[in-house]
Structure formats: C-alpha cells, structure tokens
C-alpha cells in the first residue's frame, strides 16, 4: 500500500486561524449570530472554527470572507485593514513560488497549497490539492462556490462527483472545466497519492478570499512536495495527432 504524502504545515498556523477570524469579526462589529447570518452558516460552525475545532473547506472560506468583506490575502496576513492592490490592469505584477512553498492548509478531505497568496484582487486562485477522501461516503456533503473551476490531475486518478452529472474518472494529465456552482467533490481512486491543480475564478468582489485557511501572515515553510509531472510534460488527452501532409 502506498504511503499518503500530505501537504504539511506547522500546527500553529491552524491555531492562529481561529484567533484571526475572531479578531476580524469583532473588528467588523459582528456577533456570532450576525456572522452566521451573513455567511449562511450556523452560529455553532463559526464558533467551532474560531475555537480551532473545525477546518475550513473551500466553500466555507468563501462564505466567511464574503461575510467579513475581506480578501484571502488579508486573512493570510492577519491584517484586514491592509490597502488593496489596484486592479490588475497592465500592472506588471507577479508572484513567484518555489517548489513546495505557498500557504498550506489541511482539511479532512484535502490538503491545499495556495501559491501567489501574497497577491490581492486576483481574478483566479490557483490551488494544488492532495486528495485524501477515497469514497464519496468518506467525503460527506459536496461543496459548491460561485464561479468556475479548471482542474488538471498532476498525479494519480480522481473521480469528480457533481450533483448534475454521473461521476467522471480523470487520470493523470486529464483536465476538466466546470461551473463550480454545481455541488462537487474530488475523490481519489485507489491507494496511490493523488494531486490536482485547480484554478478557481469568480465574479464575486472578494474572489481570492474563497479558498483555504490562514495563520500568521508568513509563507508556509517549504515542504517535500510529491514528485509529479510538470505541466509542460503532461500530454493533452484530447489533442489530436498532427498529420503530415502528403506530397502531391
């Protein structure tokens, strides 16, 4: 049986998550009940997150950040008052992440690594995910979030479940683009490690807030990222073979 290679991060980052959320909520003048109403989540869920008794999945993070009216990068930094970057129009901005670096978050179903977490006002959010759940029963309730999502399998194979279509098997190198407003879940196939690169987009005013958990505002320390095919080396499963024209 293959050993699962999770994306690791220091435990104190999760401990800082609840403190950061509670502080920002209070700075916004919101009670637990009001935060629950604005985010569409039960007050008990907000309380568990603030007390570090529950990890934030992607869709829960979307709701909370929308309720607090902040970007995900502001949560990473722990500073909700940081001035937003100007809209990315011919700004020349960029963010470089070396192998294995980024902002790392573990949840029961996924371990997420967020590159470019330092950029505000992104129109798309890249996520490298290690898939843990091996069955839809283990995953639990499917998730949904506003916008669209592109995913390509970097390693292993996944079954993508949605509430509108039959499960779709994606092997290494396969990709999919879909409406992420559909409830969905990535399920690892077999016992081998499984990694997916997904890119999420949204028209929401705080698009980049949507995706993971946070801490003390520093980059996650580099970890031993699983070896996998580079994107340039991944063949396109649907690309037709080029035909050599016949000489007349």
C-alpha atoms as an extended CHARMM CRD file, in Angstrom:
* protein
*
       248  EXT
         1         1  UNK       CA              0.0000000000        0.0000000000        0.0000000000  PROA      1               0.0000000000
         2         2  UNK       CA              1.3680000000        3.3910000000       -0.9760000000  PROA      2               0.0000000000
         3         3  UNK       CA              2.0230000000        5.9310000000        1.7580000000  PROA      3               0.0000000000
         4         4  UNK       CA             -0.1020000000        9.0640000000        1.5860000000  PROA      4               0.0000000000
         5         5  UNK       CA              2.0490000000       12.1620000000        1.1940000000  PROA      5               0.0000000000
         6         6  UNK       CA              0.1650000000       15.0460000000        2.6860000000  PROA      6               0.0000000000
         7         7  UNK       CA              0.9670000000       18.7210000000        2.3890000000  PROA      7               0.0000000000
         8         8  UNK       CA              2.3200000000       19.5670000000        5.8170000000  PROA      8               0.0000000000
         9         9  UNK       CA              2.3740000000       22.8690000000        7.6260000000  PROA      9               0.0000000000
        10        10  UNK       CA              3.2200000000       23.9840000000       11.1690000000  PROA      10              0.0000000000
        11        11  UNK       CA              0.3780000000       23.2680000000       13.6340000000  PROA      11              0.0000000000
        12        12  UNK       CA              0.4830000000       26.8110000000       14.9910000000  PROA      12              0.0000000000
        13        13  UNK       CA             -0.9450000000       28.0680000000       11.7030000000  PROA      13              0.0000000000
        14        14  UNK       CA             -4.2450000000       26.3390000000       12.3950000000  PROA      14              0.0000000000
        15        15  UNK       CA             -4.1610000000       27.6630000000       15.9380000000  PROA      15              0.0000000000
        16        16  UNK       CA             -3.8430000000       31.1990000000       14.5710000000  PROA      16              0.0000000000
        17        17  UNK       CA             -6.8040000000       30.7130000000       12.2420000000  PROA      17              0.0000000000
        18        18  UNK       CA             -9.4730000000       30.9050000000       14.9120000000  PROA      18              0.0000000000
        19        19  UNK       CA             -7.8230000000       33.8640000000       16.6010000000  PROA      19              0.0000000000
        20        20  UNK       CA             -7.6040000000       35.7290000000       13.2870000000  PROA      20              0.0000000000
        21        21  UNK       CA            -11.2340000000       35.0920000000       12.4440000000  PROA      21              0.0000000000
        22        22  UNK       CA            -12.4790000000       36.1070000000       15.8670000000  PROA      22              0.0000000000
        23        23  UNK       CA            -10.4420000000       39.3100000000       15.8690000000  PROA      23              0.0000000000
        24        24  UNK       CA            -11.5830000000       40.3460000000       12.3920000000  PROA      24              0.0000000000
        25        25  UNK       CA            -15.2130000000       39.5160000000       13.1950000000  PROA      25              0.0000000000
        26        26  UNK       CA            -15.0940000000       41.6890000000       16.3080000000  PROA      26              0.0000000000
        27        27  UNK       CA            -13.3470000000       44.4990000000       14.4350000000  PROA      27              0.0000000000
        28        28  UNK       CA            -16.2370000000       44.3660000000       11.9830000000  PROA      28              0.0000000000
        29        29  UNK       CA            -18.6340000000       44.6770000000       14.9170000000  PROA      29              0.0000000000
        30        30  UNK       CA            -20.3280000000       41.3490000000       14.1670000000  PROA      30              0.0000000000
        31        31  UNK       CA            -21.7130000000       38.9290000000       16.7230000000  PROA      31              0.0000000000
        32        32  UNK       CA            -21.5120000000       35.1850000000       16.1190000000  PROA      32              0.0000000000
        33        33  UNK       CA            -25.1760000000       35.2200000000       15.1490000000  PROA      33              0.0000000000
        34        34  UNK       CA            -24.6770000000       38.0700000000       12.6750000000  PROA      34              0.0000000000
        35        35  UNK       CA            -21.5860000000       36.4340000000       11.1690000000  PROA      35              0.0000000000
        36        36  UNK       CA            -23.5800000000       33.2310000000       10.7750000000  PROA      36              0.0000000000
        37        37  UNK       CA            -26.4400000000       35.0520000000        9.0550000000  PROA      37              0.0000000000
        38        38  UNK       CA            -24.1080000000       36.9120000000        6.6640000000  PROA      38              0.0000000000
        39        39  UNK       CA            -22.1300000000       33.7830000000        5.7950000000  PROA      39              0.0000000000
        40        40  UNK       CA            -25.1020000000       31.4330000000        5.6170000000  PROA      40              0.0000000000
        41        41  UNK       CA            -23.5460000000       29.1100000000        8.1850000000  PROA      41              0.0000000000
        42        42  UNK       CA            -24.8050000000       28.0880000000       11.6320000000  PROA      42              0.0000000000
        43        43  UNK       CA            -23.5030000000       30.0920000000       14.5650000000  PROA      43              0.0000000000
        44        44  UNK       CA            -22.1410000000       26.8450000000       16.0090000000  PROA      44              0.0000000000
        45        45  UNK       CA            -19.9750000000       26.3370000000       12.9040000000  PROA      45              0.0000000000
        46        46  UNK       CA            -18.4950000000       29.8350000000       13.2030000000  PROA      46              0.0000000000
        47        47  UNK       CA            -17.7900000000       29.1760000000       16.8790000000  PROA      47              0.0000000000
        48        48  UNK       CA            -16.0700000000       25.8510000000       16.1310000000  PROA      48              0.0000000000
        49        49  UNK       CA            -13.8510000000       27.4770000000       13.5000000000  PROA      49              0.0000000000
        50        50  UNK       CA            -12.8940000000       30.3040000000       15.8550000000  PROA      50              0.0000000000
        51        51  UNK       CA            -12.0520000000       27.7670000000       18.5530000000  PROA      51              0.0000000000
        52        52  UNK       CA             -9.9970000000       25.6560000000       16.1180000000  PROA      52              0.0000000000
        53        53  UNK       CA            -12.3590000000       22.7010000000       16.3520000000  PROA      53              0.0000000000
        54        54  UNK       CA            -13.1620000000       22.6700000000       12.6240000000  PROA      54              0.0000000000
        55        55  UNK       CA            -11.0440000000       23.0940000000        9.4950000000  PROA      55              0.0000000000
        56        56  UNK       CA            -12.2080000000       25.4290000000        6.7600000000  PROA      56              0.0000000000
        57        57  UNK       CA            -13.1350000000       23.8540000000        3.4590000000  PROA      57              0.0000000000
        58        58  UNK       CA            -13.0600000000       25.9390000000        0.3060000000  PROA      58              0.0000000000
        59        59  UNK       CA            -16.7550000000       26.7520000000        0.2700000000  PROA      59              0.0000000000
        60        60  UNK       CA            -16.8350000000       27.7050000000        3.9740000000  PROA      60              0.0000000000
        61        61  UNK       CA            -13.9250000000       30.0510000000        3.4290000000  PROA      61              0.0000000000
        62        62  UNK       CA            -15.7870000000       31.6860000000        0.5440000000  PROA      62              0.0000000000
        63        63  UNK       CA            -18.7700000000       32.3690000000        2.7620000000  PROA      63              0.0000000000
        64        64  UNK       CA            -16.7820000000       33.6790000000        5.7170000000  PROA      64              0.0000000000
        65        65  UNK       CA            -14.6110000000       36.0160000000        3.6680000000  PROA      65              0.0000000000
        66        66  UNK       CA            -17.6260000000       37.3880000000        1.8350000000  PROA      66              0.0000000000
        67        67  UNK       CA            -19.3220000000       37.9800000000        5.1840000000  PROA      67              0.0000000000
        68        68  UNK       CA            -16.2560000000       39.8010000000        6.5420000000  PROA      68              0.0000000000
        69        69  UNK       CA            -15.7170000000       41.6230000000        3.2180000000  PROA      69              0.0000000000
        70        70  UNK       CA            -12.0230000000       40.7950000000        3.0230000000  PROA      70              0.0000000000
        71        71  UNK       CA             -9.6340000000       39.1030000000        0.6000000000  PROA      71              0.0000000000
        72        72  UNK       CA             -7.9800000000       35.8160000000        1.4010000000  PROA      72              0.0000000000
        73        73  UNK       CA             -4.5750000000       37.5070000000        1.3330000000  PROA      73              0.0000000000
        74        74  UNK       CA             -5.7560000000       39.8040000000        4.1020000000  PROA      74              0.0000000000
        75        75  UNK       CA             -6.5740000000       36.7340000000        6.1610000000  PROA      75              0.0000000000
        76        76  UNK       CA             -3.1710000000       35.2340000000        5.3960000000  PROA      76              0.0000000000
        77        77  UNK       CA             -1.5390000000       38.4040000000        6.6500000000  PROA      77              0.0000000000
        78        78  UNK       CA             -3.8950000000       38.6900000000        9.6080000000  PROA      78              0.0000000000
        79        79  UNK       CA             -4.4280000000       42.3520000000        8.6980000000  PROA      79              0.0000000000
        80        80  UNK       CA             -7.9270000000       43.1170000000        7.3710000000  PROA      80              0.0000000000
        81        81  UNK       CA             -7.1160000000       46.8080000000        7.0070000000  PROA      81              0.0000000000
        82        82  UNK       CA             -4.2630000000       46.3790000000        4.5450000000  PROA      82              0.0000000000
        83        83  UNK       CA             -4.8180000000       48.5170000000        1.4610000000  PROA      83              0.0000000000
        84        84  UNK       CA             -5.9540000000       46.5380000000       -1.5350000000  PROA      84              0.0000000000
        85        85  UNK       CA             -3.7570000000       46.4500000000       -4.5840000000  PROA      85              0.0000000000
        86        86  UNK       CA             -5.0640000000       48.3350000000       -7.6140000000  PROA      86              0.0000000000
        87        87  UNK       CA             -6.9690000000       46.3320000000      -10.1930000000  PROA      87              0.0000000000
        88        88  UNK       CA             -4.5050000000       44.1790000000      -12.1620000000  PROA      88              0.0000000000
        89        89  UNK       CA             -4.6200000000       46.1190000000      -15.4460000000  PROA      89              0.0000000000
        90        90  UNK       CA             -1.1760000000       46.2960000000      -17.0700000000  PROA      90              0.0000000000
        91        91  UNK       CA              0.3700000000       46.4030000000      -13.6060000000  PROA      91              0.0000000000
        92        92  UNK       CA              3.2290000000       44.0480000000      -14.3660000000  PROA      92              0.0000000000
        93        93  UNK       CA              2.7610000000       42.3970000000      -11.0090000000  PROA      93              0.0000000000
        94        94  UNK       CA              3.7890000000       38.8070000000      -10.4070000000  PROA      94              0.0000000000
        95        95  UNK       CA              4.2870000000       36.2740000000       -7.6360000000  PROA      95              0.0000000000
        96        96  UNK       CA              6.8990000000       33.5130000000       -7.7330000000  PROA      96              0.0000000000
        97        97  UNK       CA              6.5680000000       30.4240000000       -5.5890000000  PROA      97              0.0000000000
        98        98  UNK       CA              9.4100000000       27.9390000000       -5.4660000000  PROA      98              0.0000000000
        99        99  UNK       CA              8.6550000000       24.2250000000       -5.3460000000  PROA      99              0.0000000000
       100       100  UNK       CA              6.7570000000       23.2840000000       -2.2150000000  PROA      100             0.0000000000
       101       101  UNK       CA              6.1590000000       26.8540000000       -0.9780000000  PROA      101             0.0000000000
       102       102  UNK       CA              2.8820000000       28.6770000000       -0.5850000000  PROA      102             0.0000000000
       103       103  UNK       CA              0.1940000000       28.8150000000        2.0680000000  PROA      103             0.0000000000
       104       104  UNK       CA             -0.6540000000       25.3100000000        3.2360000000  PROA      104             0.0000000000
       105       105  UNK       CA             -3.9200000000       24.1510000000        4.7830000000  PROA      105             0.0000000000
       106       106  UNK       CA             -5.0540000000       20.6870000000        5.8010000000  PROA      106             0.0000000000
       107       107  UNK       CA             -8.7030000000       19.5990000000        5.8590000000  PROA      107             0.0000000000
       108       108  UNK       CA            -10.0680000000       16.0600000000        6.2540000000  PROA      108             0.0000000000
       109       109  UNK       CA            -10.7270000000       15.7250000000        2.5140000000  PROA      109             0.0000000000
       110       110  UNK       CA             -7.9280000000       17.7960000000        1.0240000000  PROA      110             0.0000000000
       111       111  UNK       CA             -4.5350000000       19.2730000000        1.8120000000  PROA      111             0.0000000000
       112       112  UNK       CA             -4.3370000000       22.5940000000       -0.0190000000  PROA      112             0.0000000000
       113       113  UNK       CA             -1.2900000000       24.5980000000       -1.0620000000  PROA      113             0.0000000000
       114       114  UNK       CA             -2.0560000000       28.1580000000       -2.2180000000  PROA      114             0.0000000000
       115       115  UNK       CA              0.5970000000       29.7510000000       -4.4450000000  PROA      115             0.0000000000
       116       116  UNK       CA              0.5650000000       33.5250000000       -5.0060000000  PROA      116             0.0000000000
       117       117  UNK       CA             -1.2160000000       34.0730000000       -1.6970000000  PROA      117             0.0000000000
       118       118  UNK       CA              0.5190000000       37.4450000000       -1.4030000000  PROA      118             0.0000000000
       119       119  UNK       CA             -1.3840000000       38.9900000000       -4.3360000000  PROA      119             0.0000000000
       120       120  UNK       CA             -4.6550000000       40.8230000000       -3.7010000000  PROA      120             0.0000000000
       121       121  UNK       CA             -7.5420000000       41.1530000000       -6.1570000000  PROA      121             0.0000000000
       122       122  UNK       CA             -6.6450000000       38.0890000000       -8.1830000000  PROA      122             0.0000000000
       123       123  UNK       CA             -9.1700000000       37.1150000000      -10.8260000000  PROA      123             0.0000000000
       124       124  UNK       CA             -8.2430000000       33.4680000000      -10.4250000000  PROA      124             0.0000000000
       125       125  UNK       CA             -6.9830000000       31.4440000000       -7.4740000000  PROA      125             0.0000000000
       126       126  UNK       CA             -4.6060000000       28.5110000000       -8.0740000000  PROA      126             0.0000000000
       127       127  UNK       CA             -4.6810000000       25.6070000000       -5.6190000000  PROA      127             0.0000000000
       128       128  UNK       CA             -2.5270000000       22.4810000000       -5.5040000000  PROA      128             0.0000000000
       129       129  UNK       CA             -4.5440000000       19.8430000000       -3.6770000000  PROA      129             0.0000000000
       130       130  UNK       CA             -3.6240000000       16.4550000000       -2.2520000000  PROA      130             0.0000000000
       131       131  UNK       CA             -6.8350000000       14.4150000000       -2.2880000000  PROA      131             0.0000000000
       132       132  UNK       CA             -7.4760000000       12.3690000000        0.8780000000  PROA      132             0.0000000000
       133       133  UNK       CA            -11.0510000000       11.0870000000        0.5760000000  PROA      133             0.0000000000
       134       134  UNK       CA            -11.2490000000        7.6370000000       -1.0650000000  PROA      134             0.0000000000
       135       135  UNK       CA            -15.0280000000        7.3830000000       -1.2940000000  PROA      135             0.0000000000
       136       136  UNK       CA            -17.9670000000        9.7450000000       -1.6000000000  PROA      136             0.0000000000
       137       137  UNK       CA            -19.2330000000        8.4460000000        1.7560000000  PROA      137             0.0000000000
       138       138  UNK       CA            -15.9300000000        9.4090000000        3.3650000000  PROA      138             0.0000000000
       139       139  UNK       CA            -16.0570000000       12.8710000000        1.7360000000  PROA      139             0.0000000000
       140       140  UNK       CA            -19.5080000000       13.7190000000        3.0740000000  PROA      140             0.0000000000
       141       141  UNK       CA            -21.5040000000       16.6960000000        1.8130000000  PROA      141             0.0000000000
       142       142  UNK       CA            -20.4430000000       18.0050000000       -1.5940000000  PROA      142             0.0000000000
       143       143  UNK       CA            -19.1730000000       21.5810000000       -1.7770000000  PROA      143             0.0000000000
       144       144  UNK       CA            -20.0440000000       24.4660000000       -4.0930000000  PROA      144             0.0000000000
       145       145  UNK       CA            -18.8140000000       28.0130000000       -4.5680000000  PROA      145             0.0000000000
       146       146  UNK       CA            -19.5790000000       30.8400000000       -7.0260000000  PROA      146             0.0000000000
       147       147  UNK       CA            -17.6920000000       30.9300000000      -10.3110000000  PROA      147             0.0000000000
       148       148  UNK       CA            -15.9340000000       28.4050000000      -12.4950000000  PROA      148             0.0000000000
       149       149  UNK       CA            -13.1380000000       25.9260000000      -11.9240000000  PROA      149             0.0000000000
       150       150  UNK       CA            -10.4360000000       24.3190000000      -14.0370000000  PROA      150             0.0000000000
       151       151  UNK       CA             -8.6340000000       21.2210000000      -12.7700000000  PROA      151             0.0000000000
       152       152  UNK       CA             -5.8610000000       19.0290000000      -14.1340000000  PROA      152             0.0000000000
       153       153  UNK       CA             -4.6940000000       15.8300000000      -12.4610000000  PROA      153             0.0000000000
       154       154  UNK       CA             -0.9720000000       16.0010000000      -11.6830000000  PROA      154             0.0000000000
       155       155  UNK       CA             -0.6300000000       12.5810000000      -10.0980000000  PROA      155             0.0000000000
       156       156  UNK       CA             -2.8540000000        9.5500000000       -9.6250000000  PROA      156             0.0000000000
       157       157  UNK       CA             -6.5150000000        9.4670000000      -10.6560000000  PROA      157             0.0000000000
       158       158  UNK       CA             -9.6970000000       11.0660000000       -9.3130000000  PROA      158             0.0000000000
       159       159  UNK       CA            -13.4300000000       10.6440000000       -9.6710000000  PROA      159             0.0000000000
       160       160  UNK       CA            -15.2010000000       14.0030000000       -9.8940000000  PROA      160             0.0000000000
       161       161  UNK       CA            -18.7000000000       13.8410000000       -8.4050000000  PROA      161             0.0000000000
       162       162  UNK       CA            -21.2830000000       16.5750000000       -9.0800000000  PROA      162             0.0000000000
       163       163  UNK       CA            -24.9680000000       16.9570000000       -8.3690000000  PROA      163             0.0000000000
       164       164  UNK       CA            -25.8110000000       17.1970000000      -12.0870000000  PROA      164             0.0000000000
       165       165  UNK       CA            -23.6500000000       14.5820000000      -13.8110000000  PROA      165             0.0000000000
       166       166  UNK       CA            -22.5780000000       10.9950000000      -13.3070000000  PROA      166             0.0000000000
       167       167  UNK       CA            -19.1060000000       10.6450000000      -11.7210000000  PROA      167             0.0000000000
       168       168  UNK       CA            -16.2660000000       11.3380000000      -14.1520000000  PROA      168             0.0000000000
       169       169  UNK       CA            -12.9240000000        9.4940000000      -13.9580000000  PROA      169             0.0000000000
       170       170  UNK       CA             -9.8810000000       11.7140000000      -14.5630000000  PROA      170             0.0000000000
       171       171  UNK       CA             -6.4510000000       10.1270000000      -14.9960000000  PROA      171             0.0000000000
       172       172  UNK       CA             -3.0520000000       11.8310000000      -14.7750000000  PROA      172             0.0000000000
       173       173  UNK       CA             -2.9410000000       14.5550000000      -17.4150000000  PROA      173             0.0000000000
       174       174  UNK       CA             -6.7260000000       14.7400000000      -17.8400000000  PROA      174             0.0000000000
       175       175  UNK       CA             -8.4250000000       18.0640000000      -17.1750000000  PROA      175             0.0000000000
       176       176  UNK       CA            -11.9080000000       19.4930000000      -16.7400000000  PROA      176             0.0000000000
       177       177  UNK       CA            -13.5040000000       22.9420000000      -16.7110000000  PROA      177             0.0000000000
       178       178  UNK       CA            -16.8530000000       23.2800000000      -14.9650000000  PROA      178             0.0000000000
       179       179  UNK       CA            -19.3430000000       25.5170000000      -13.2140000000  PROA      179             0.0000000000
       180       180  UNK       CA            -18.2600000000       25.3880000000       -9.5700000000  PROA      180             0.0000000000
       181       181  UNK       CA            -21.7520000000       26.4560000000       -8.5260000000  PROA      181             0.0000000000
       182       182  UNK       CA            -22.5620000000       22.7610000000       -9.0020000000  PROA      182             0.0000000000
       183       183  UNK       CA            -22.0250000000       20.8080000000       -5.8170000000  PROA      183             0.0000000000
       184       184  UNK       CA            -18.8600000000       18.7630000000       -6.3750000000  PROA      184             0.0000000000
       185       185  UNK       CA            -16.1780000000       16.6190000000       -4.7910000000  PROA      185             0.0000000000
       186       186  UNK       CA            -12.8380000000       15.1550000000       -5.8690000000  PROA      186             0.0000000000
       187       187  UNK       CA            -12.3880000000       11.5300000000       -4.7640000000  PROA      187             0.0000000000
       188       188  UNK       CA             -9.0130000000        9.7620000000       -5.0090000000  PROA      188             0.0000000000
       189       189  UNK       CA             -9.0050000000        6.4730000000       -6.9010000000  PROA      189             0.0000000000
       190       190  UNK       CA             -7.0210000000        3.5990000000       -5.3940000000  PROA      190             0.0000000000
       191       191  UNK       CA             -4.3660000000        3.8990000000       -2.7070000000  PROA      191             0.0000000000
       192       192  UNK       CA             -1.7270000000        5.8600000000       -4.6040000000  PROA      192             0.0000000000
       193       193  UNK       CA             -1.1030000000        9.5460000000       -3.8430000000  PROA      193             0.0000000000
       194       194  UNK       CA             -3.3540000000       11.8660000000       -5.8070000000  PROA      194             0.0000000000
       195       195  UNK       CA             -2.6710000000       15.5410000000       -6.6070000000  PROA      195             0.0000000000
       196       196  UNK       CA             -4.7490000000       18.0120000000       -8.5680000000  PROA      196             0.0000000000
       197       197  UNK       CA             -4.0320000000       21.5570000000       -9.6970000000  PROA      197             0.0000000000
       198       198  UNK       CA             -7.2470000000       23.5690000000       -9.7250000000  PROA      198             0.0000000000
       199       199  UNK       CA             -7.7670000000       27.1990000000      -10.7070000000  PROA      199             0.0000000000
       200       200  UNK       CA            -10.9220000000       28.8950000000       -9.4230000000  PROA      200             0.0000000000
       201       201  UNK       CA            -12.4540000000       32.0700000000      -10.7660000000  PROA      201             0.0000000000
       202       202  UNK       CA            -15.3530000000       34.2010000000       -9.5900000000  PROA      202             0.0000000000
       203       203  UNK       CA            -17.1110000000       37.4810000000      -10.2470000000  PROA      203             0.0000000000
       204       204  UNK       CA            -17.5550000000       37.9370000000       -6.5040000000  PROA      204             0.0000000000
       205       205  UNK       CA            -15.9800000000       41.1670000000       -5.1940000000  PROA      205             0.0000000000
       206       206  UNK       CA            -13.6320000000       39.1570000000       -2.9840000000  PROA      206             0.0000000000
       207       207  UNK       CA            -12.8060000000       36.3250000000       -5.3690000000  PROA      207             0.0000000000
       208       208  UNK       CA             -9.4760000000       35.3610000000       -3.8470000000  PROA      208             0.0000000000
       209       209  UNK       CA            -10.7660000000       35.0180000000       -0.3290000000  PROA      209             0.0000000000
       210       210  UNK       CA            -12.5040000000       31.8300000000       -1.1970000000  PROA      210             0.0000000000
       211       211  UNK       CA            -10.1270000000       29.1160000000       -0.7580000000  PROA      211             0.0000000000
       212       212  UNK       CA             -8.4140000000       27.8820000000        2.4490000000  PROA      212             0.0000000000
       213       213  UNK       CA             -7.1950000000       28.5360000000        5.9470000000  PROA      213             0.0000000000
       214       214  UNK       CA             -4.7190000000       31.0140000000        7.3210000000  PROA      214             0.0000000000
       215       215  UNK       CA             -2.3320000000       31.9450000000       10.1140000000  PROA      215             0.0000000000
       216       216  UNK       CA              0.4110000000       34.3900000000       10.9680000000  PROA      216             0.0000000000
       217       217  UNK       CA              0.8720000000       36.0030000000        7.5700000000  PROA      217             0.0000000000
       218       218  UNK       CA              4.1860000000       34.3290000000        6.7090000000  PROA      218             0.0000000000
       219       219  UNK       CA              4.6960000000       31.9030000000        3.9070000000  PROA      219             0.0000000000
       220       220  UNK       CA              4.4380000000       28.2530000000        4.7740000000  PROA      220             0.0000000000
       221       221  UNK       CA              7.8500000000       26.6770000000        5.0990000000  PROA      221             0.0000000000
       222       222  UNK       CA              8.9010000000       24.6500000000        2.0610000000  PROA      222             0.0000000000
       223       223  UNK       CA              7.8600000000       21.0380000000        2.3710000000  PROA      223             0.0000000000
       224       224  UNK       CA              8.8740000000       17.9490000000        0.4850000000  PROA      224             0.0000000000
       225       225  UNK       CA              6.3720000000       18.2430000000       -2.3130000000  PROA      225             0.0000000000
       226       226  UNK       CA              5.4840000000       14.9790000000       -4.0210000000  PROA      226             0.0000000000
       227       227  UNK       CA              7.3030000000       14.4010000000       -7.2610000000  PROA      227             0.0000000000
       228       228  UNK       CA              4.9610000000       14.6900000000      -10.1870000000  PROA      228             0.0000000000
       229       229  UNK       CA              4.8400000000       15.5280000000      -13.8550000000  PROA      229             0.0000000000
       230       230  UNK       CA              5.3860000000       19.1320000000      -14.8060000000  PROA      230             0.0000000000
       231       231  UNK       CA              2.5200000000       20.8140000000      -16.5700000000  PROA      231             0.0000000000
       232       232  UNK       CA              4.6260000000       21.1570000000      -19.6900000000  PROA      232             0.0000000000
       233       233  UNK       CA              5.1990000000       17.4130000000      -19.6740000000  PROA      233             0.0000000000
       234       234  UNK       CA              1.5700000000       16.4330000000      -19.2830000000  PROA      234             0.0000000000
       235       235  UNK       CA              0.0480000000       15.2880000000      -22.5750000000  PROA      235             0.0000000000
       236       236  UNK       CA             -3.3470000000       16.6050000000      -23.5600000000  PROA      236             0.0000000000
       237       237  UNK       CA             -5.7600000000       13.6520000000      -23.6920000000  PROA      237             0.0000000000
       238       238  UNK       CA             -7.9020000000       15.3570000000      -26.2820000000  PROA      238             0.0000000000
       239       239  UNK       CA             -5.2200000000       16.8700000000      -28.5030000000  PROA      239             0.0000000000
       240       240  UNK       CA             -5.4490000000       15.3710000000      -31.9660000000  PROA      240             0.0000000000
       241       241  UNK       CA             -2.3130000000       13.9990000000      -33.5310000000  PROA      241             0.0000000000
       242       242  UNK       CA             -0.7990000000       16.2120000000      -36.1840000000  PROA      242             0.0000000000
       243       243  UNK       CA             -0.9820000000       14.7510000000      -39.6690000000  PROA      243             0.0000000000
       244       244  UNK       CA              1.9080000000       15.1000000000      -42.0860000000  PROA      244             0.0000000000
       245       245  UNK       CA              0.5770000000       16.4190000000      -45.3680000000  PROA      245             0.0000000000
       246       246  UNK       CA              1.1130000000       14.1080000000      -48.3100000000  PROA      246             0.0000000000
       247       247  UNK       CA              3.2590000000       15.3320000000      -51.1370000000  PROA      247             0.0000000000
       248       248  UNK       CA              1.4500000000       15.5470000000      -54.4300000000  PROA      248             0.0000000000
